[in-house]
PDB file of C-alpha atoms in Angstrom:
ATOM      1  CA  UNK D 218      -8.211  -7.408 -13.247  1.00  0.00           C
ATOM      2  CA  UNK D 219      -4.874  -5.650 -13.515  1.00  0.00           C
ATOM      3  CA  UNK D 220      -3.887  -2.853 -12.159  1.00  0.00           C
ATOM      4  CA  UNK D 221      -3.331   0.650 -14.825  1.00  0.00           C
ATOM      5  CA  UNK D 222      -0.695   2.369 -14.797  1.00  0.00           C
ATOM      6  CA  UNK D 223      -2.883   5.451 -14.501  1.00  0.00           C
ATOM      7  CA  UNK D 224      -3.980   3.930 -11.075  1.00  0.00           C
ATOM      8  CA  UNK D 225      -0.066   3.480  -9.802  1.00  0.00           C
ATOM      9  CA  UNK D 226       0.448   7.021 -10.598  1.00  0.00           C
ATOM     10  CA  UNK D 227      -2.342   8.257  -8.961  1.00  0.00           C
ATOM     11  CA  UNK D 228      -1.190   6.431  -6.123  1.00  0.00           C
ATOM     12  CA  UNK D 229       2.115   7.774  -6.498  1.00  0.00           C
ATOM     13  CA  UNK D 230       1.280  11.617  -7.357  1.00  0.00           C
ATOM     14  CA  UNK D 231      -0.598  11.197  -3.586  1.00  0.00           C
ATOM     15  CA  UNK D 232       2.425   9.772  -1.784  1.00  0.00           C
ATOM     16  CA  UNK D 233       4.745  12.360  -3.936  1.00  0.00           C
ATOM     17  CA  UNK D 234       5.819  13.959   0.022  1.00  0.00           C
ATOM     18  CA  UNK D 235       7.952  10.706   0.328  1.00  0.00           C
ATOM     19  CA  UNK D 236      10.462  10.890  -2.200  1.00  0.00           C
ATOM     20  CA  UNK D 237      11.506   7.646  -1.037  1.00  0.00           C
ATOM     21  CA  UNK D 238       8.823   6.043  -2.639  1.00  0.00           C
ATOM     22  CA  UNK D 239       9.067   3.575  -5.152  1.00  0.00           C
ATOM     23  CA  UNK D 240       7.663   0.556  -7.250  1.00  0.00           C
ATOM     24  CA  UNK D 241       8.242  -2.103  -9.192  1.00  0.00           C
ATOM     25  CA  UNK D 242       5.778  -3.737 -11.731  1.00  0.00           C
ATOM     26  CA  UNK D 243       4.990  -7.527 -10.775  1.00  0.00           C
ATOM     27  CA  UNK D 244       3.070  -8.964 -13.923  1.00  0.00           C
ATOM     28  CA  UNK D 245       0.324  -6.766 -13.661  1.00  0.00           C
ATOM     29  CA  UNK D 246       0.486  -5.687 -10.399  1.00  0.00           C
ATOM     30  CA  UNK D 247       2.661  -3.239  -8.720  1.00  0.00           C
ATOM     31  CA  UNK D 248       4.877  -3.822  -5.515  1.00  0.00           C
ATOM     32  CA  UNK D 249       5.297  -0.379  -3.468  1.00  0.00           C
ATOM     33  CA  UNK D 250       8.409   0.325  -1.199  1.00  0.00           C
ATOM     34  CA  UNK D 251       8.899   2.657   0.788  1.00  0.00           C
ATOM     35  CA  UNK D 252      12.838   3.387   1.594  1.00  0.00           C
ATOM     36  CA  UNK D 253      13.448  -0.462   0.361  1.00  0.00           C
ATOM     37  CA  UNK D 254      11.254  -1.871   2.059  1.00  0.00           C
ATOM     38  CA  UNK D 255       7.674  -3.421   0.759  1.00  0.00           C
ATOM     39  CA  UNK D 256       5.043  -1.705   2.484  1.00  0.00           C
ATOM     40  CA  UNK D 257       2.184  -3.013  -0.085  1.00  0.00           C
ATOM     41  CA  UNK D 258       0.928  -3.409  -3.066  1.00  0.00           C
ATOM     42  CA  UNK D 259      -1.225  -2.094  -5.870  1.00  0.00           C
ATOM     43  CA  UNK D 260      -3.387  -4.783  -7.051  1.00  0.00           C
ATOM     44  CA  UNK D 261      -6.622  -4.980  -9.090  1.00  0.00           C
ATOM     45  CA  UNK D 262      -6.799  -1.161  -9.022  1.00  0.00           C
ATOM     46  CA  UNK D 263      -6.665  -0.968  -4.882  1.00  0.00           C
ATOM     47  CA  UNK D 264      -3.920   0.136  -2.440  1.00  0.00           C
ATOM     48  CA  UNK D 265      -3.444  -2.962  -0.202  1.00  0.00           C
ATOM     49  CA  UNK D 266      -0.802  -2.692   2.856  1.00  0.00           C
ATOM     50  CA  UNK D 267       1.022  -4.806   5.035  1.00  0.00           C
ATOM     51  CA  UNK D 268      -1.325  -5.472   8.112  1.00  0.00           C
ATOM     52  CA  UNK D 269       0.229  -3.365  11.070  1.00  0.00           C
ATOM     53  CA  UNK D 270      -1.288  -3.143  14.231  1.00  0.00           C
ATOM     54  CA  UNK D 271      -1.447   0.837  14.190  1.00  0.00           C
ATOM     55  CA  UNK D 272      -2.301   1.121  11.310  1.00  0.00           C
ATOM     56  CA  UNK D 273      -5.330  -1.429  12.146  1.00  0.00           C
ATOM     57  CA  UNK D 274      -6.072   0.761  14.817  1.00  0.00           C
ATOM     58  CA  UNK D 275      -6.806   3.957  12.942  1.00  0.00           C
ATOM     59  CA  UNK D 276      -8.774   2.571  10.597  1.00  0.00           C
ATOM     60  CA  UNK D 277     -12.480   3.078  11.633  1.00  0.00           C
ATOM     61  CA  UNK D 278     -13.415   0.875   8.680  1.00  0.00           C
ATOM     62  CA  UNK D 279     -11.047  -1.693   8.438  1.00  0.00           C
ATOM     63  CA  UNK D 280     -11.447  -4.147   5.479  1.00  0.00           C
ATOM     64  CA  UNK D 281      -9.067  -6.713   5.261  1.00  0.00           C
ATOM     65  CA  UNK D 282      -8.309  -8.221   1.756  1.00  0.00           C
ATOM     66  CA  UNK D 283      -6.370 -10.632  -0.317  1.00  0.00           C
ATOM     67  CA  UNK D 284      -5.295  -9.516  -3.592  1.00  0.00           C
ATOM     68  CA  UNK D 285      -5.336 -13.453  -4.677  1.00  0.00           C
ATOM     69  CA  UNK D 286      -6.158 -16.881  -3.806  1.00  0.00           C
ATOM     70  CA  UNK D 287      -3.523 -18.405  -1.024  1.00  0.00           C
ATOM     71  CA  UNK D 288      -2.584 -14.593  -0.027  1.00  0.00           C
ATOM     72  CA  UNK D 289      -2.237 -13.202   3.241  1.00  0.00           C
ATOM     73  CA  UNK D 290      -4.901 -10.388   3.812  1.00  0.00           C
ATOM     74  CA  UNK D 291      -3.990  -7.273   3.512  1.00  0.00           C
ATOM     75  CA  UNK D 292      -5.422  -3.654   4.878  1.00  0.00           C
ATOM     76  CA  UNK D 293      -7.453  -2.501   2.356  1.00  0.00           C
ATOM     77  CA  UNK D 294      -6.987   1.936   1.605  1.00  0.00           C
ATOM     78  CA  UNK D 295     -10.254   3.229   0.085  1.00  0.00           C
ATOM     79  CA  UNK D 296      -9.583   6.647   0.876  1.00  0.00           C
ATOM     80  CA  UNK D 297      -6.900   7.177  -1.486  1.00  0.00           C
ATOM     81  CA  UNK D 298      -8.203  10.387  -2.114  1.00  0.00           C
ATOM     82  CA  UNK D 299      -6.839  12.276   1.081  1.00  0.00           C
ATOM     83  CA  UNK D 300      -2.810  12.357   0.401  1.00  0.00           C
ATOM     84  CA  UNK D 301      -1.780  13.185   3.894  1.00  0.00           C
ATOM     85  CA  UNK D 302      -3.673  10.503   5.431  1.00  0.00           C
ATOM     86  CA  UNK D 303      -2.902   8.220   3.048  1.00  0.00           C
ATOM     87  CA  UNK D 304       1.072   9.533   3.296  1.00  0.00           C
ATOM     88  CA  UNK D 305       0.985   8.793   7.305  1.00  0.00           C
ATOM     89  CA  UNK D 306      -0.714   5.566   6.757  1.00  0.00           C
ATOM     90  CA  UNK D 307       2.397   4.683   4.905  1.00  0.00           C
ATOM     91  CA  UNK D 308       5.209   6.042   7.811  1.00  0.00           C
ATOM     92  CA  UNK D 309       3.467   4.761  10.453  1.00  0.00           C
ATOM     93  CA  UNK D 310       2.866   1.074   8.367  1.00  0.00           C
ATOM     94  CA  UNK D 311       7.008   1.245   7.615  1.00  0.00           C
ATOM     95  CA  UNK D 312       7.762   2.418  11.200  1.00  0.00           C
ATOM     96  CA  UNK D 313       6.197  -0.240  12.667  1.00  0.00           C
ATOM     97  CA  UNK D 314       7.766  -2.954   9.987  1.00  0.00           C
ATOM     98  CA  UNK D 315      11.095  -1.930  10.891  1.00  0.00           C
ATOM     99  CA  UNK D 316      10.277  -2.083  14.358  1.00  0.00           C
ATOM    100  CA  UNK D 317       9.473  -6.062  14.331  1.00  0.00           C
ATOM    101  CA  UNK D 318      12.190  -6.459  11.976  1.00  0.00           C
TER     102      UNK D 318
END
């Protein structure tokens, strides 16, 4: 299922505290950066990030998923609903990819 665009701009009217957010449409999916670098991806309506240790940490419910066959798993975000959560998810998951960069 692809992702709508009404879903990326949900997901982008919640993360609209970092201007340096951005995206850029992958077929039907949707690649997200934060300050140029990926941090995830919107795909098949769901916010997936880049697995992080901290950010596996604070999740009490962590669900691990792969957008498609032969993918890495990625941290699934069902609480897209809560923008400051979901906005520190997204610093501390870039923090700790430029870290081990």
């Amino acid at each position: 299922m692809a992702s709508s665009p009404d879903y990326l701009q949900f997901i982008l009217d919640q993360l609209s505290d970092l201007p340096e957010i951005a995206y850029r449409k992958m077929m039907w999916e949707y690649i997200l950066y934060f300050l140029w670098k990926i941090i995830g991806w919107i795909y098949g309506n769901r916010l997936l990030l880049k697995p992080t240790e901290k950010v596996k940490n604070l999740m009490e419910n962590l669900e691990m998923q792969i957008p498609y066959p032969w993918a890495k798993p990625m941290i699934y975000i069902d609480n897209v609903d809560n923008s400051e959560y979901l906005t520190n998810l997204v610093k501390i998951t870039y923090n700790e990819l430029t870290q081990s960069a």
